PDB file of C-alpha atoms and ligand atoms in Angstrom:
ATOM      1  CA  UNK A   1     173.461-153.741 187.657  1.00 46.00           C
ATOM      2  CA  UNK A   2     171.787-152.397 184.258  1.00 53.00           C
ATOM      3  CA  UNK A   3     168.335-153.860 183.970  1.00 61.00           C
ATOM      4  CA  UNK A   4     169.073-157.139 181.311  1.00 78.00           C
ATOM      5  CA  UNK A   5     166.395-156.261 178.158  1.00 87.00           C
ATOM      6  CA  UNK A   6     164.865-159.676 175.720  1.00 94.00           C
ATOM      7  CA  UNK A   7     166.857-160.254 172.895  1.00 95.00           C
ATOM      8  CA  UNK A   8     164.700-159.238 170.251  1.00 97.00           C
ATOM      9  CA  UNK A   9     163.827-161.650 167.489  1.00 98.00           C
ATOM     10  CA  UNK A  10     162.618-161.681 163.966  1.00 98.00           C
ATOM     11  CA  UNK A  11     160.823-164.583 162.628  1.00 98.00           C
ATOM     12  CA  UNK A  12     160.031-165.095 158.892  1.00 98.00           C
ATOM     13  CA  UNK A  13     157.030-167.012 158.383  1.00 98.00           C
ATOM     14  CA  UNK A  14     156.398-168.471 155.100  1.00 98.00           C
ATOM     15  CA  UNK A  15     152.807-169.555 155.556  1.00 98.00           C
ATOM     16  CA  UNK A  16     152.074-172.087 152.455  1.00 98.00           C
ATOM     17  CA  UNK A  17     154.442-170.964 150.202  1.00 98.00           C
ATOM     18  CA  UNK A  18     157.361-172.214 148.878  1.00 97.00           C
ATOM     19  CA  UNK A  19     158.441-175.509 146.715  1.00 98.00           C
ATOM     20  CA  UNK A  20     162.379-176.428 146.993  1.00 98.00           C
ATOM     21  CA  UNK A  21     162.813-173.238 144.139  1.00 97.00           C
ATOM     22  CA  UNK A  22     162.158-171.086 147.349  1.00 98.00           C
ATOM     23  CA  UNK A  23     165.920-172.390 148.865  1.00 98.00           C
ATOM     24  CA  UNK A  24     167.418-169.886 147.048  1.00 98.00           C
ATOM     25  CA  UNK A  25     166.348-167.271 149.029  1.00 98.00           C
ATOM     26  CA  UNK A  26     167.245-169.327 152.367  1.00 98.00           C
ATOM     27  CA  UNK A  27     171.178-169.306 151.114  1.00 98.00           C
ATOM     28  CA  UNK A  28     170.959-165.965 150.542  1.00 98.00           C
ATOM     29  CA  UNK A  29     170.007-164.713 153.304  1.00 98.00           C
ATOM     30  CA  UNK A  30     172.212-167.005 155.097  1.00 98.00           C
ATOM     31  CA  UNK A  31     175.270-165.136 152.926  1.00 97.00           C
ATOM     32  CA  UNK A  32     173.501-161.525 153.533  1.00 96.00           C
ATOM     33  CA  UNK A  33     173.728-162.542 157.295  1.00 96.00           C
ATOM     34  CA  UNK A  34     177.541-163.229 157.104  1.00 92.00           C
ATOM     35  CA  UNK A  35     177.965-159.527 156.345  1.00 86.00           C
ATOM     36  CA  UNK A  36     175.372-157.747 159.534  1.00 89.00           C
ATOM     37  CA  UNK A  37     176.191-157.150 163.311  1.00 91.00           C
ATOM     38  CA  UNK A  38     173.663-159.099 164.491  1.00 92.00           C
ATOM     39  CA  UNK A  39     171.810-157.332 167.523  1.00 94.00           C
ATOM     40  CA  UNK A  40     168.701-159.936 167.198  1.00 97.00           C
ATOM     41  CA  UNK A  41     167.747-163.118 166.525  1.00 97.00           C
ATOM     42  CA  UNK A  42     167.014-164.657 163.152  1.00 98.00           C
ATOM     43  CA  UNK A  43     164.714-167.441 162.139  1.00 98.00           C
ATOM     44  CA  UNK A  44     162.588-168.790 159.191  1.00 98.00           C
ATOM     45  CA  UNK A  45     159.608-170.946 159.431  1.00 98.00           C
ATOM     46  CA  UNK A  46     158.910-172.475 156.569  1.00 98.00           C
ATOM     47  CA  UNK A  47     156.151-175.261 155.351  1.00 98.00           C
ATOM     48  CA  UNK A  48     156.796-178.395 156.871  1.00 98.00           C
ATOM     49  CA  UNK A  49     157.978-179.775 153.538  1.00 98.00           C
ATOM     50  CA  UNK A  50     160.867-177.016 153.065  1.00 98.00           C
ATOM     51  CA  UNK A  51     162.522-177.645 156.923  1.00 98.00           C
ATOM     52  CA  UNK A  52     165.006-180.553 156.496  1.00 98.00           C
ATOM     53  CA  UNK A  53     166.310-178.489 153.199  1.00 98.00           C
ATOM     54  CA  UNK A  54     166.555-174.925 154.410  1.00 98.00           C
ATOM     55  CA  UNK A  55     168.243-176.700 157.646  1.00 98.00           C
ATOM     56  CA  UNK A  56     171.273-177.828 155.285  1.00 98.00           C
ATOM     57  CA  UNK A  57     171.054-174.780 153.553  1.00 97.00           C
ATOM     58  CA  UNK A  58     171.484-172.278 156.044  1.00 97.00           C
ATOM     59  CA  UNK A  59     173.776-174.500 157.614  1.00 96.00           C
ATOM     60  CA  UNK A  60     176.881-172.472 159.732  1.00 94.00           C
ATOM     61  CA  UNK A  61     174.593-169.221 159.461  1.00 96.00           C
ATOM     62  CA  UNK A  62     172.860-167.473 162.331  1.00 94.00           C
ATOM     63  CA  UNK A  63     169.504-168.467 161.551  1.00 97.00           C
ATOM     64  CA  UNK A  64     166.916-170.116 163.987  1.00 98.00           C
ATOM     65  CA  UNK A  65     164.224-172.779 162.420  1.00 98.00           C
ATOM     66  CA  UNK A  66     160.554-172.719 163.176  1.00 98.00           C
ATOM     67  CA  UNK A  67     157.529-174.519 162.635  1.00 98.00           C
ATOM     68  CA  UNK A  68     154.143-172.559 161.720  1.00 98.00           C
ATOM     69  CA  UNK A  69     152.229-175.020 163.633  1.00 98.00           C
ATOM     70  CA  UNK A  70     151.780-178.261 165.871  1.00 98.00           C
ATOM     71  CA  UNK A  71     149.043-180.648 166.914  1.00 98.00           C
ATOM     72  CA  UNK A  72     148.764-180.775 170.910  1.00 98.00           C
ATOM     73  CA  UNK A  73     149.316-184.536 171.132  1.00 98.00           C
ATOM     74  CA  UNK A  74     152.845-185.767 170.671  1.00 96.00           C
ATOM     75  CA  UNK A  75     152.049-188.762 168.457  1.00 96.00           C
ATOM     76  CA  UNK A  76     149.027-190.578 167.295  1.00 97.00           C
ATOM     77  CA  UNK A  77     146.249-191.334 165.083  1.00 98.00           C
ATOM     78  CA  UNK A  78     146.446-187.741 163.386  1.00 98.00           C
ATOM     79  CA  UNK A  79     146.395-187.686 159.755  1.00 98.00           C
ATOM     80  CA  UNK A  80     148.657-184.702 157.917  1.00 97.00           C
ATOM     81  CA  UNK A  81     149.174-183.260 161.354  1.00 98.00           C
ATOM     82  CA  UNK A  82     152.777-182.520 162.921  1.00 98.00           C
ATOM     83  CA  UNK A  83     154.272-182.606 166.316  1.00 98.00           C
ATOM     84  CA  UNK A  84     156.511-180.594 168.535  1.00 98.00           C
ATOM     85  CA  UNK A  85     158.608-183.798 168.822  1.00 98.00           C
ATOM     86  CA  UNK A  86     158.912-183.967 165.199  1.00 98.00           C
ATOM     87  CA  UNK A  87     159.498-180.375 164.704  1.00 98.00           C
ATOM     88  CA  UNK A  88     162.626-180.267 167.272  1.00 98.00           C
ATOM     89  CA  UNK A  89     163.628-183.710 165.571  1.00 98.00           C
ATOM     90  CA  UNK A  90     163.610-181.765 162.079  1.00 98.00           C
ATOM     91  CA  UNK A  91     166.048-178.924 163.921  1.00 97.00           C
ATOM     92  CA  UNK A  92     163.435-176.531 164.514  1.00 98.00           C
ATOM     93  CA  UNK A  93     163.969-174.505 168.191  1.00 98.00           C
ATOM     94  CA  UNK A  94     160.459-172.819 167.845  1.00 98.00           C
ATOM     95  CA  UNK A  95     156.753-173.061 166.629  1.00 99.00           C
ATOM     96  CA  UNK A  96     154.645-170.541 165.754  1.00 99.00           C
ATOM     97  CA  UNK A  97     150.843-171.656 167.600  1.00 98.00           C
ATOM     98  CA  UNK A  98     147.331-169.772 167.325  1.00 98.00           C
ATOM     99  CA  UNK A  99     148.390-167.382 164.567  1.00 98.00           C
ATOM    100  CA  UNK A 100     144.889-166.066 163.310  1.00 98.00           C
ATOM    101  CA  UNK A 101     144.929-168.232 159.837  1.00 98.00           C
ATOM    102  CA  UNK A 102     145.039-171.170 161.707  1.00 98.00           C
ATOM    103  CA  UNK A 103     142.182-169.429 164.361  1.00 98.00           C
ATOM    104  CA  UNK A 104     140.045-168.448 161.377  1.00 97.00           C
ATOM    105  CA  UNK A 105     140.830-171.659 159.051  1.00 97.00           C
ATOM    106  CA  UNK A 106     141.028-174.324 161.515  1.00 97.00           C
ATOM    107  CA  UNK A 107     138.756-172.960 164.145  1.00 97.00           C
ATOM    108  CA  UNK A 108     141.373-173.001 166.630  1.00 98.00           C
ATOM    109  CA  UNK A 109     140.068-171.103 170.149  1.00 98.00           C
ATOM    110  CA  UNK A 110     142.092-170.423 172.846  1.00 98.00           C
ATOM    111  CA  UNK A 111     142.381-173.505 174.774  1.00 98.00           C
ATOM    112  CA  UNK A 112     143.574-175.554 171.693  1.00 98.00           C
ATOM    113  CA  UNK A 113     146.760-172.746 170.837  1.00 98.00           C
ATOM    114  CA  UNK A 114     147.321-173.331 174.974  1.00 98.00           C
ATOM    115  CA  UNK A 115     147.533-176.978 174.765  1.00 98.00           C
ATOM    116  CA  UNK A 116     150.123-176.531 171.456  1.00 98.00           C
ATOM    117  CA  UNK A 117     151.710-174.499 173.247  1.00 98.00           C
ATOM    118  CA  UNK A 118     152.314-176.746 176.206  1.00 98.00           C
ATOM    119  CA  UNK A 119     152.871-179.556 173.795  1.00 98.00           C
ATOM    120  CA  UNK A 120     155.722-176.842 172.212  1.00 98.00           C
ATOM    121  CA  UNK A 121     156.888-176.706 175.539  1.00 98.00           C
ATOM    122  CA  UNK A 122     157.224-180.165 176.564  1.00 98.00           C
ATOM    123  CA  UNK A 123     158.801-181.148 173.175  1.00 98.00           C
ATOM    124  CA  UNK A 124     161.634-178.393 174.491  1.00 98.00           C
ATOM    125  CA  UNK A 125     160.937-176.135 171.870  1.00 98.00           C
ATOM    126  CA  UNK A 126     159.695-172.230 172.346  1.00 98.00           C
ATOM    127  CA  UNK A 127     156.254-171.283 171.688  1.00 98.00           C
ATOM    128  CA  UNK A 128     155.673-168.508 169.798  1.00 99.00           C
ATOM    129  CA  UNK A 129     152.138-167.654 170.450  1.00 98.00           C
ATOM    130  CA  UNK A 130     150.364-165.235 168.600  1.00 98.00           C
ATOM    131  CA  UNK A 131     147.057-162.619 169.854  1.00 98.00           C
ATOM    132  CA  UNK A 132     145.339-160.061 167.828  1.00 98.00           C
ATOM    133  CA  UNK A 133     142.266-158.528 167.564  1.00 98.00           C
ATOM    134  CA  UNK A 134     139.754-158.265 164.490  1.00 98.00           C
ATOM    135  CA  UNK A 135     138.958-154.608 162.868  1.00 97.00           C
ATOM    136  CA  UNK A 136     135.220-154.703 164.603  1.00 98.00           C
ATOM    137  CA  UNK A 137     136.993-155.388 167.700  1.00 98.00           C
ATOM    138  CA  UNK A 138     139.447-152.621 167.307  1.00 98.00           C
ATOM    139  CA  UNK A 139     136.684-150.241 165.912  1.00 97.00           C
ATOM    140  CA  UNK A 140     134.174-150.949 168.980  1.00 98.00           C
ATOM    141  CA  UNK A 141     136.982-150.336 171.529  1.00 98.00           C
ATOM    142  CA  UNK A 142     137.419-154.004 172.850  1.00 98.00           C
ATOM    143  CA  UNK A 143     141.175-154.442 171.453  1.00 98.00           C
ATOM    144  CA  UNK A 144     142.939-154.528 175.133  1.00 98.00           C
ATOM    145  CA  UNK A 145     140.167-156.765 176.533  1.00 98.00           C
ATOM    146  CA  UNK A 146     140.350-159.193 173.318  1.00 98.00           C
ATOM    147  CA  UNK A 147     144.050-159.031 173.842  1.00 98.00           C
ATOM    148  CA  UNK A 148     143.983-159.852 177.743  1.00 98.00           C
ATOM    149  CA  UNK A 149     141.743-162.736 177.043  1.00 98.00           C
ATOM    150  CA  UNK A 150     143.877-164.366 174.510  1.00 98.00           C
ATOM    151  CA  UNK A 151     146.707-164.066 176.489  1.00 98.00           C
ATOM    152  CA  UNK A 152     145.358-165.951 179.568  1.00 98.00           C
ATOM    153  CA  UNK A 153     143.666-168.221 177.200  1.00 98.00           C
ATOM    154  CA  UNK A 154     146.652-168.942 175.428  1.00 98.00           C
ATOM    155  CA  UNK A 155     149.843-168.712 177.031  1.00 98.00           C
ATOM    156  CA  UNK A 156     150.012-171.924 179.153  1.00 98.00           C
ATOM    157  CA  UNK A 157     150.758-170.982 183.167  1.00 96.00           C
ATOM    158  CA  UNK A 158     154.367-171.234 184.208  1.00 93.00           C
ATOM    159  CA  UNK A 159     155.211-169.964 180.712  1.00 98.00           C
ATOM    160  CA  UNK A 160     158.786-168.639 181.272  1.00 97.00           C
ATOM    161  CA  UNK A 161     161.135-165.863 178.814  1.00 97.00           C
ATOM    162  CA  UNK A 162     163.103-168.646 177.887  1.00 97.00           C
ATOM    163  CA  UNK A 163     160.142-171.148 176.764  1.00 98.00           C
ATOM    164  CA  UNK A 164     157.513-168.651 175.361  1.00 98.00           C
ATOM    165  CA  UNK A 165     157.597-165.383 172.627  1.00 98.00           C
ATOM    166  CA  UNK A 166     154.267-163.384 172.762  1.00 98.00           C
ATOM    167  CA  UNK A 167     153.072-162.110 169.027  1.00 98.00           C
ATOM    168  CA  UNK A 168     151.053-159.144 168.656  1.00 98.00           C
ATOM    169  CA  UNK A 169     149.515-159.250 165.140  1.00 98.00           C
ATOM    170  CA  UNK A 170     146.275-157.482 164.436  1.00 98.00           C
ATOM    171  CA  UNK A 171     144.221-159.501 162.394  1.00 98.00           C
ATOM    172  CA  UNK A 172     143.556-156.309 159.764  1.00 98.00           C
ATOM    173  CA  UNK A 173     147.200-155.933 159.690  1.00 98.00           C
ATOM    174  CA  UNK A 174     148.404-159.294 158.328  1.00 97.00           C
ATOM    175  CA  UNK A 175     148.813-159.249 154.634  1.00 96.00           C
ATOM    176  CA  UNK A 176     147.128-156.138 154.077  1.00 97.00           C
ATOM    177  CA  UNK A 177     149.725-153.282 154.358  1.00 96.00           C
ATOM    178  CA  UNK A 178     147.932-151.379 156.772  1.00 96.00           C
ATOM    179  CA  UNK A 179     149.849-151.352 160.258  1.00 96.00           C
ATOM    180  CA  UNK A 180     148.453-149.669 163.404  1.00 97.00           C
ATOM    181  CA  UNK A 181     150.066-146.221 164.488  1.00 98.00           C
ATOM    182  CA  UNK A 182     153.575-146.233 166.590  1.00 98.00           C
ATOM    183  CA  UNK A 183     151.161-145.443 169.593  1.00 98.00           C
ATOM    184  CA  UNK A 184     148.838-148.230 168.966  1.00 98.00           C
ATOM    185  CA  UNK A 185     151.406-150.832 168.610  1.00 98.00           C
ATOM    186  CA  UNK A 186     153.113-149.387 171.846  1.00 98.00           C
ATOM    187  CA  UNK A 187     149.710-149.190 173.586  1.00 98.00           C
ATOM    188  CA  UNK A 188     149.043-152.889 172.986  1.00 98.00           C
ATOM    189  CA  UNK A 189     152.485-154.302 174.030  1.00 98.00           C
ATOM    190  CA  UNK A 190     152.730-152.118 176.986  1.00 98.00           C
ATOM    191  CA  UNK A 191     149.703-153.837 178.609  1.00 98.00           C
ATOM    192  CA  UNK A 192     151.013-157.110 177.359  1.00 98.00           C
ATOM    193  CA  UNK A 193     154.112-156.381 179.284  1.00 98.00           C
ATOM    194  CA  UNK A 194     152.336-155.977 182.488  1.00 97.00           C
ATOM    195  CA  UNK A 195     150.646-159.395 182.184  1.00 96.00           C
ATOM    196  CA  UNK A 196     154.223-160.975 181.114  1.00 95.00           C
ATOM    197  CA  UNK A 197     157.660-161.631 182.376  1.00 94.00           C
ATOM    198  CA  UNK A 198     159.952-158.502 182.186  1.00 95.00           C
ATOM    199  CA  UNK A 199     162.014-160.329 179.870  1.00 97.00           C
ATOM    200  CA  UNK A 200     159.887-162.235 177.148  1.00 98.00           C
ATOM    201  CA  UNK A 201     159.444-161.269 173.865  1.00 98.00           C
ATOM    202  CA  UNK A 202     156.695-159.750 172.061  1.00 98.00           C
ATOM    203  CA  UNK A 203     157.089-159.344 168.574  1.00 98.00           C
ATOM    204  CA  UNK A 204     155.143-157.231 166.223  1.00 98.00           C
ATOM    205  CA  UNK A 205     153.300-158.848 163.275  1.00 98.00           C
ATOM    206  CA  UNK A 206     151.338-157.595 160.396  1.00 98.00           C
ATOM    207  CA  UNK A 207     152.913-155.974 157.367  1.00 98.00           C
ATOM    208  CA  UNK A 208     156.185-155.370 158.291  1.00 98.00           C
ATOM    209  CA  UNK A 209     158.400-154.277 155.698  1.00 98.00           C
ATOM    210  CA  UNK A 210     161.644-152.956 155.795  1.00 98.00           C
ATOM    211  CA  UNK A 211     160.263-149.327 154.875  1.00 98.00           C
ATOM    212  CA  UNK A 212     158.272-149.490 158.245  1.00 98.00           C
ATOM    213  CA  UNK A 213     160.577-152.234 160.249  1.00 98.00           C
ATOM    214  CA  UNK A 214     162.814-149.323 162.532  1.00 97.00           C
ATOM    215  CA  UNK A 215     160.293-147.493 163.247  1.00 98.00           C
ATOM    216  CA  UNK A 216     157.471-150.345 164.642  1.00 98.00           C
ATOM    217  CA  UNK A 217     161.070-152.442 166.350  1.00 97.00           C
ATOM    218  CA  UNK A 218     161.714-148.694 168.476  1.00 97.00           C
ATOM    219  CA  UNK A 219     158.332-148.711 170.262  1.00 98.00           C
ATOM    220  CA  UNK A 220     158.953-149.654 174.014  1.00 97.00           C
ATOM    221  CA  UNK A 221     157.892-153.154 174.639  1.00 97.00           C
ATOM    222  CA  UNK A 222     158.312-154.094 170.855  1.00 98.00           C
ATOM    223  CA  UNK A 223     161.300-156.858 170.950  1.00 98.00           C
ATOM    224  CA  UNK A 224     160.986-157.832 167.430  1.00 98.00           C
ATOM    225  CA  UNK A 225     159.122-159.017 164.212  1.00 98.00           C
ATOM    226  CA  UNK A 226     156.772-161.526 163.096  1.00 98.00           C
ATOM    227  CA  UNK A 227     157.299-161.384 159.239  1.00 98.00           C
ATOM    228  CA  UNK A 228     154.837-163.307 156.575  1.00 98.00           C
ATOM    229  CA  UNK A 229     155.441-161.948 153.421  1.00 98.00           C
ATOM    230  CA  UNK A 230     158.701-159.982 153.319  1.00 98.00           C
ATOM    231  CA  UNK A 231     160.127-162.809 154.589  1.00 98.00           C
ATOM    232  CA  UNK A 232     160.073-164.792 151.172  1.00 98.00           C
ATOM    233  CA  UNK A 233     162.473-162.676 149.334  1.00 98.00           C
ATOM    234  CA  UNK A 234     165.840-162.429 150.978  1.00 98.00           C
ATOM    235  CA  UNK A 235     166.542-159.333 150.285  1.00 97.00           C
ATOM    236  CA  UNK A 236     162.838-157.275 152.140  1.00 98.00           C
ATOM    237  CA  UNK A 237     163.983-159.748 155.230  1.00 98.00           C
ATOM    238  CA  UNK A 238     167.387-158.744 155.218  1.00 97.00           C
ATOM    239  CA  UNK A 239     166.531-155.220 155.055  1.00 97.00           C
ATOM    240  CA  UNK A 240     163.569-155.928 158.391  1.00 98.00           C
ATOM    241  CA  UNK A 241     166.358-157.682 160.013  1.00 97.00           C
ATOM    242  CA  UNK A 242     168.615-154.484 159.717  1.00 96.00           C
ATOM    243  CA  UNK A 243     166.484-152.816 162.115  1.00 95.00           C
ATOM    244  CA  UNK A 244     168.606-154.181 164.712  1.00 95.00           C
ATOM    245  CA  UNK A 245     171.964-154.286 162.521  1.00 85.00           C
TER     246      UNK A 245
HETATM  247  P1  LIG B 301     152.399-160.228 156.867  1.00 60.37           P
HETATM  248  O1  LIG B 301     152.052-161.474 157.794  1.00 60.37           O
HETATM  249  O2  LIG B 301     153.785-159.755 157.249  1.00 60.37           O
HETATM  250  O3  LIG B 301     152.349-160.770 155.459  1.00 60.37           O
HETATM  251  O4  LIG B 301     151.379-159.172 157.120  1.00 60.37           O
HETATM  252  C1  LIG B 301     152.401-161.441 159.150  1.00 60.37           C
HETATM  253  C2  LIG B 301     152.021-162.726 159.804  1.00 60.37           C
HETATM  254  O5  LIG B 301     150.960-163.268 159.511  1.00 60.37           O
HETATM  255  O6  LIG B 301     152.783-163.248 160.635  1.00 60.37           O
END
């Protein structure tokens, strides 16, 4: 029997941007998506305030909802935070926990983006958990041992293919337009791979674009994109997303 591979996924994450003007670009993706052979996954994550609306519009089209974070708790006395439960209630199927803003911003360490992520988990809704090392950390050698530790800090035991995506972004690749080299990238998710099941995803994150989208998604091990800002405009996703058309 041929060895089953993940399906791969790309994930658009809007970060803090977007007011209800932004819903133009959800519908038209969702029509650009009518017109692809789909060989991945699509979703959006947008701020909490956008969900509900880019649910409706979307609406028939292949597209996935995330959130870009959750608190660990599942209720409570938590002012301006959001929970799994109310994520999955809003018609997301995913959350995005530990991405580095939220590490560097909210001071978020390991063991808080593992108890999201079990929180993700228990509100039935995948976690997409993101690693990366910093540029001193690359430069002094330590990437694959920051990496390793994240991952058994993070990712909550028991995490299954079906429950968890793994995202590689390198902290000095997000927003910045640099991107590591094709061996880098496949250097990193290889030894992710042998600390994962054969079958869960780990996406690449940190300026993606569609002029560098084929050639990160064909690096063994890579099974798809974690997008921030070519995700806003329709028409840079579409063109990452056709990567696996
Ligand atoms: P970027 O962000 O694509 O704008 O580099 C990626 C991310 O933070 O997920």
């Amino acid at each position: 029997m041929a060895q089953k591979s993940p399906r791969p996924l790309v994930a658009g994450n809007w970060k803090m941007n977007g007011t209800t003007a932004a819903l133009k670009e959800a519908r038209l993706l969702a029509g650009m998506l009518k017109d692809v052979r789909l060989k991945c996954e699509v979703m959006l994550c947008p701020p909490a305030t956008l969900i509900s609306a880019v649910r409706t519009v979307v609406k028939g089209a292949r597209i996935r909802l995330g959130g870009q974070d959750c608190h660990w708790n599942a209720n409570g006395a938590h002012t301006g935070d959001i929970s799994a439960e109310m994520l999955k209630d809003a018609g997301c199927s995913a959350v995005i926990v530990g991405h580095s803003e939220r590490r560097t911003d909210h001071g978020e360490t390991d063991e808080i983006v593992r108890r999201k992520a079990e929180a993700a988990h228990a509100a039935g809704l995948i976690a997409i958990v993101c690693i990366g090392e910093t540029l001193e950390q690359r430069k002094s050698g330590q990437t694959l041992a920051v990496i390793s530790r994240q991952l058994k800090g993070s990712v909550p035991a028991g995490s299954t293919a079906a429950n968890t995506v793994i995202a590689y972004e390198p902290v000095w690749a997000i927003g910045t337009g640099l991107t590591p080299t094709t061996a880098e990238v496949g250097e990193v998710h290889q030894s992710i791979r042998r600390e994962t099941d054969p079958l869960m995803r780990i996406l690449y994150g940190g300026s993606v674009k569609p002029a560098n989208a084929a050639e990160l998604m064909a690096v063994a091990n890579v099974n798809g994109a974690l997008v921030g800002g070519a995700s806003l405009k329709a028409a840079d996703f579409i063109g990452i997303i056709k990567a696996y058309a």
